[in-house]
mmCIF file of C-alpha atoms in Angstrom:
data_model
loop_
_atom_site.group_PDB
_atom_site.id
_atom_site.type_symbol
_atom_site.label_atom_id
_atom_site.label_comp_id
_atom_site.label_asym_id
_atom_site.label_seq_id
_atom_site.Cartn_x
_atom_site.Cartn_y
_atom_site.Cartn_z
ATOM 1 C CA UNK A 1 0.000 0.000 0.000
ATOM 2 C CA UNK A 2 1.417 3.381 -1.017
ATOM 3 C CA UNK A 3 -1.005 5.523 0.968
ATOM 4 C CA UNK A 4 1.507 7.313 3.174
ATOM 5 C CA UNK A 5 3.707 8.274 0.212
ATOM 6 C CA UNK A 6 0.735 9.583 -1.779
ATOM 7 C CA UNK A 7 -0.644 11.456 1.261
ATOM 8 C CA UNK A 8 2.691 13.179 1.865
ATOM 9 C CA UNK A 9 2.977 14.061 -1.842
ATOM 10 C CA UNK A 10 -0.445 15.737 -1.522
ATOM 11 C CA UNK A 11 0.774 17.707 1.523
ATOM 12 C CA UNK A 12 -1.896 16.297 3.841
ATOM 13 C CA UNK A 13 -1.615 15.217 7.441
ATOM 14 C CA UNK A 14 -3.151 11.913 8.451
ATOM 15 C CA UNK A 15 -5.863 13.811 10.355
ATOM 16 C CA UNK A 16 -6.678 16.035 7.351
ATOM 17 C CA UNK A 17 -6.958 13.080 4.963
ATOM 18 C CA UNK A 18 -9.100 11.167 7.454
ATOM 19 C CA UNK A 19 -11.475 14.100 7.878
ATOM 20 C CA UNK A 20 -11.803 14.799 4.140
ATOM 21 C CA UNK A 21 -12.311 11.112 3.308
ATOM 22 C CA UNK A 22 -14.809 10.615 6.132
ATOM 23 C CA UNK A 23 -12.762 8.060 8.095
ATOM 24 C CA UNK A 24 -11.234 7.994 11.539
ATOM 25 C CA UNK A 25 -7.565 8.853 11.924
ATOM 26 C CA UNK A 26 -6.879 5.490 13.615
ATOM 27 C CA UNK A 27 -8.430 3.605 10.671
ATOM 28 C CA UNK A 28 -6.209 5.421 8.148
ATOM 29 C CA UNK A 29 -3.168 4.887 10.368
ATOM 30 C CA UNK A 30 -3.803 1.125 10.324
ATOM 31 C CA UNK A 31 -4.028 1.230 6.508
ATOM 32 C CA UNK A 32 -0.771 3.179 6.215
ATOM 33 C CA UNK A 33 1.002 0.757 8.551
ATOM 34 C CA UNK A 34 -0.192 -2.312 6.652
ATOM 35 C CA UNK A 35 -2.421 -3.513 9.483
ATOM 36 C CA UNK A 36 -5.665 -3.006 7.561
ATOM 37 C CA UNK A 37 -6.462 -3.463 3.873
ATOM 38 C CA UNK A 38 -9.578 -1.458 2.960
ATOM 39 C CA UNK A 39 -12.318 -2.464 0.544
ATOM 40 C CA UNK A 40 -12.236 -0.824 -2.893
ATOM 41 C CA UNK A 41 -15.006 1.647 -1.970
ATOM 42 C CA UNK A 42 -12.850 2.996 0.859
ATOM 43 C CA UNK A 43 -9.804 3.129 -1.422
ATOM 44 C CA UNK A 44 -11.872 5.113 -3.921
ATOM 45 C CA UNK A 45 -12.852 7.652 -1.244
ATOM 46 C CA UNK A 46 -9.230 8.074 -0.137
ATOM 47 C CA UNK A 47 -8.007 8.324 -3.741
ATOM 48 C CA UNK A 48 -10.654 10.938 -4.475
ATOM 49 C CA UNK A 49 -9.348 13.231 -1.746
ATOM 50 C CA UNK A 50 -5.793 12.724 -3.025
ATOM 51 C CA UNK A 51 -6.873 13.411 -6.621
ATOM 52 C CA UNK A 52 -5.612 10.043 -7.861
ATOM 53 C CA UNK A 53 -7.050 6.731 -9.037
ATOM 54 C CA UNK A 54 -7.481 3.993 -6.414
ATOM 55 C CA UNK A 55 -5.226 1.489 -8.210
ATOM 56 C CA UNK A 56 -2.249 3.810 -7.745
ATOM 57 C CA UNK A 57 -2.535 3.225 -3.980
ATOM 58 C CA UNK A 58 -2.020 -0.500 -4.507
ATOM 59 C CA UNK A 59 1.283 -0.282 -6.362
ATOM 60 C CA UNK A 60 4.606 -1.484 -5.094
ATOM 61 C CA UNK A 61 7.720 0.505 -6.093
ATOM 62 C CA UNK A 62 8.465 -1.445 -9.282
ATOM 63 C CA UNK A 63 4.889 -1.178 -10.451
ATOM 64 C CA UNK A 64 4.750 2.477 -9.477
ATOM 65 C CA UNK A 65 7.737 3.236 -11.701
ATOM 66 C CA UNK A 66 6.061 1.345 -14.528
ATOM 67 C CA UNK A 67 2.816 3.258 -13.994
ATOM 68 C CA UNK A 68 4.653 6.595 -13.844
ATOM 69 C CA UNK A 69 6.367 5.837 -17.168
ATOM 70 C CA UNK A 70 3.026 4.876 -18.699
ATOM 71 C CA UNK A 71 1.366 8.015 -17.321
ATOM 72 C CA UNK A 72 4.116 10.260 -18.693
ATOM 73 C CA UNK A 73 3.642 8.769 -22.150
ATOM 74 C CA UNK A 74 -0.175 8.588 -21.979
ATOM 75 C CA UNK A 75 -1.561 9.240 -25.450
ATOM 76 C CA UNK A 76 -5.073 7.968 -24.927
ATOM 77 C CA UNK A 77 -4.306 4.271 -24.502
ATOM 78 C CA UNK A 78 -2.853 1.941 -21.887
ATOM 79 C CA UNK A 79 -1.679 -1.580 -22.709
ATOM 80 C CA UNK A 80 -0.894 -4.031 -19.926
ATOM 81 C CA UNK A 81 0.391 -7.364 -21.228
ATOM 82 C CA UNK A 82 -0.513 -10.573 -19.437
ATOM 83 C CA UNK A 83 3.065 -10.995 -18.144
ATOM 84 C CA UNK A 84 3.331 -7.400 -16.876
ATOM 85 C CA UNK A 85 3.102 -6.911 -13.125
ATOM 86 C CA UNK A 86 0.064 -4.897 -12.053
ATOM 87 C CA UNK A 87 -0.926 -3.320 -8.755
ATOM 88 C CA UNK A 88 -2.411 -6.066 -6.610
ATOM 89 C CA UNK A 89 -4.022 -6.439 -3.239
ATOM 90 C CA UNK A 90 -4.352 -10.039 -2.173
ATOM 91 C CA UNK A 91 -6.948 -10.498 0.525
ATOM 92 C CA UNK A 92 -8.259 -7.135 -0.735
ATOM 93 C CA UNK A 93 -9.907 -6.374 2.548
ATOM 94 C CA UNK A 94 -10.650 -7.813 5.911
ATOM 95 C CA UNK A 95 -13.799 -9.039 4.168
ATOM 96 C CA UNK A 96 -11.974 -11.346 1.726
ATOM 97 C CA UNK A 97 -12.336 -9.485 -1.574
ATOM 98 C CA UNK A 98 -9.251 -9.634 -3.834
ATOM 99 C CA UNK A 99 -8.483 -7.052 -6.542
ATOM 100 C CA UNK A 100 -6.061 -7.096 -9.456
ATOM 101 C CA UNK A 101 -5.844 -3.804 -11.323
ATOM 102 C CA UNK A 102 -6.077 -4.330 -15.079
ATOM 103 C CA UNK A 103 -4.573 -1.012 -16.168
ATOM 104 C CA UNK A 104 -1.612 1.155 -15.356
ATOM 105 C CA UNK A 105 -3.315 4.366 -16.498
ATOM 106 C CA UNK A 106 -4.147 5.907 -13.158
ATOM 107 C CA UNK A 107 -4.341 9.654 -12.618
ATOM 108 C CA UNK A 108 -7.460 11.352 -13.960
ATOM 109 C CA UNK A 109 -9.085 8.243 -15.451
ATOM 110 C CA UNK A 110 -12.811 7.880 -14.790
ATOM 111 C CA UNK A 111 -12.788 4.095 -15.297
ATOM 112 C CA UNK A 112 -11.102 1.589 -12.986
ATOM 113 C CA UNK A 113 -11.078 -2.018 -14.257
ATOM 114 C CA UNK A 114 -10.290 -4.862 -11.848
ATOM 115 C CA UNK A 115 -10.197 -8.608 -11.895
ATOM 116 C CA UNK A 116 -12.211 -9.350 -8.782
ATOM 117 C CA UNK A 117 -12.261 -12.535 -6.693
ATOM 118 C CA UNK A 118 -15.192 -13.006 -4.330
ATOM 119 C CA UNK A 119 -15.100 -14.370 -0.802
ATOM 120 C CA UNK A 120 -17.414 -17.267 -0.027
ATOM 121 C CA UNK A 121 -18.748 -15.569 3.120
ATOM 122 C CA UNK A 122 -19.550 -11.937 3.893
ATOM 123 C CA UNK A 123 -20.197 -10.038 7.098
ATOM 124 C CA UNK A 124 -23.958 -9.507 7.200
ATOM 125 C CA UNK A 125 -23.466 -5.945 8.448
ATOM 126 C CA UNK A 126 -20.960 -4.779 5.810
ATOM 127 C CA UNK A 127 -22.061 -3.064 2.597
ATOM 128 C CA UNK A 128 -20.046 -0.891 0.219
ATOM 129 C CA UNK A 129 -21.131 2.330 -1.450
ATOM 130 C CA UNK A 130 -19.347 5.038 -3.424
ATOM 131 C CA UNK A 131 -20.044 7.625 -6.101
ATOM 132 C CA UNK A 132 -20.454 6.464 -9.679
ATOM 133 C CA UNK A 133 -21.453 3.224 -11.319
ATOM 134 C CA UNK A 134 -20.192 -0.316 -11.332
ATOM 135 C CA UNK A 135 -20.361 -3.011 -13.981
ATOM 136 C CA UNK A 136 -19.605 -6.625 -13.149
ATOM 137 C CA UNK A 137 -19.175 -9.418 -15.717
ATOM 138 C CA UNK A 138 -18.843 -12.857 -14.112
ATOM 139 C CA UNK A 139 -16.028 -14.949 -15.595
ATOM 140 C CA UNK A 140 -16.009 -18.045 -13.381
ATOM 141 C CA UNK A 141 -18.151 -19.506 -10.616
ATOM 142 C CA UNK A 142 -21.502 -18.390 -9.265
ATOM 143 C CA UNK A 143 -22.070 -15.195 -7.295
ATOM 144 C CA UNK A 144 -24.852 -13.845 -5.117
ATOM 145 C CA UNK A 145 -24.730 -10.039 -5.414
ATOM 146 C CA UNK A 146 -26.955 -7.677 -3.482
ATOM 147 C CA UNK A 147 -27.760 -4.093 -4.505
ATOM 148 C CA UNK A 148 -29.985 -2.428 -1.913
ATOM 149 C CA UNK A 149 -32.673 -4.995 -1.108
ATOM 150 C CA UNK A 150 -32.401 -6.791 -4.472
ATOM 151 C CA UNK A 151 -30.377 -10.020 -4.683
ATOM 152 C CA UNK A 152 -29.064 -11.444 -7.949
ATOM 153 C CA UNK A 153 -27.603 -14.878 -8.705
ATOM 154 C CA UNK A 154 -24.926 -14.395 -11.359
ATOM 155 C CA UNK A 155 -23.274 -17.114 -13.433
ATOM 156 C CA UNK A 156 -20.421 -17.034 -15.979
ATOM 157 C CA UNK A 157 -21.361 -14.671 -18.806
ATOM 158 C CA UNK A 158 -23.866 -12.687 -16.703
ATOM 159 C CA UNK A 159 -23.378 -8.921 -16.403
ATOM 160 C CA UNK A 160 -24.767 -6.615 -13.718
ATOM 161 C CA UNK A 161 -24.608 -2.807 -14.007
ATOM 162 C CA UNK A 162 -25.684 -0.726 -11.006
ATOM 163 C CA UNK A 163 -25.515 2.648 -9.284
ATOM 164 C CA UNK A 164 -22.686 2.194 -6.783
ATOM 165 C CA UNK A 165 -24.190 4.792 -4.433
ATOM 166 C CA UNK A 166 -26.666 2.052 -3.481
ATOM 167 C CA UNK A 167 -25.234 -0.180 -0.720
ATOM 168 C CA UNK A 168 -23.926 -3.391 -2.286
ATOM 169 C CA UNK A 169 -22.033 -6.583 -1.518
ATOM 170 C CA UNK A 170 -21.708 -10.145 -2.692
ATOM 171 C CA UNK A 171 -20.098 -13.526 -2.255
ATOM 172 C CA UNK A 172 -19.231 -16.655 -4.170
ATOM 173 C CA UNK A 173 -21.638 -19.565 -4.132
ATOM 174 C CA UNK A 174 -20.182 -23.089 -4.068
ATOM 175 C CA UNK A 175 -16.533 -22.432 -4.833
ATOM 176 C CA UNK A 176 -14.270 -19.712 -6.249
ATOM 177 C CA UNK A 177 -15.729 -16.971 -8.440
ATOM 178 C CA UNK A 178 -14.106 -14.169 -10.441
ATOM 179 C CA UNK A 179 -15.463 -11.234 -12.395
ATOM 180 C CA UNK A 180 -14.313 -8.306 -14.452
ATOM 181 C CA UNK A 181 -15.417 -5.272 -12.434
ATOM 182 C CA UNK A 182 -15.320 -1.765 -13.888
ATOM 183 C CA UNK A 183 -15.916 1.165 -11.557
ATOM 184 C CA UNK A 184 -16.828 4.494 -13.138
ATOM 185 C CA UNK A 185 -16.469 7.781 -11.302
ATOM 186 C CA UNK A 186 -18.033 10.803 -13.000
ATOM 187 C CA UNK A 187 -15.445 12.957 -11.220
ATOM 188 C CA UNK A 188 -12.531 11.138 -12.860
ATOM 189 C CA UNK A 189 -10.754 10.931 -9.509
ATOM 190 C CA UNK A 190 -10.047 14.617 -9.379
ATOM 191 C CA UNK A 191 -11.130 15.008 -5.760
ATOM 192 C CA UNK A 192 -14.907 15.057 -6.160
ATOM 193 C CA UNK A 193 -15.701 11.420 -5.447
ATOM 194 C CA UNK A 194 -17.351 10.825 -2.047
#
């Protein structure tokens, strides 16, 4: 997690970032110290305040250099080859979601594509919500996904598109499940995403 580095680059104290992102200072401190890995909705809120894309918080140093080179030469396209290392969070949160960023184009991009692996159990009290929209295309396995009070059973080839401001969550049914998840932020991660 590169949160501390990105926070310092933005000239923010831990307390200021916590307040602007709507989190407690202790929670952000645990993230910075590697003791807590937040869900993608929380990463998006933090990235919004920093004016960056959430995937750039997941990079290690080698990947960060790669992403910086790609960003400097951005001409409207980003290619990430299968063998290229991408920002990754394994065990993407305390809730078991795993994320693999599928692009190295970070700053100012409104779309964030991830390869997403679902946990088989979820905390019944935990939902995620953030500005924008989300599109999920199931690649493998079966998934139960909840948006508000509606529950959907998704199988390989099924696609769900929803307003991500509505509380949502999901889990794998009977074994591993993966999906292509694309998060869209109308603010383009320029500091206006809640």
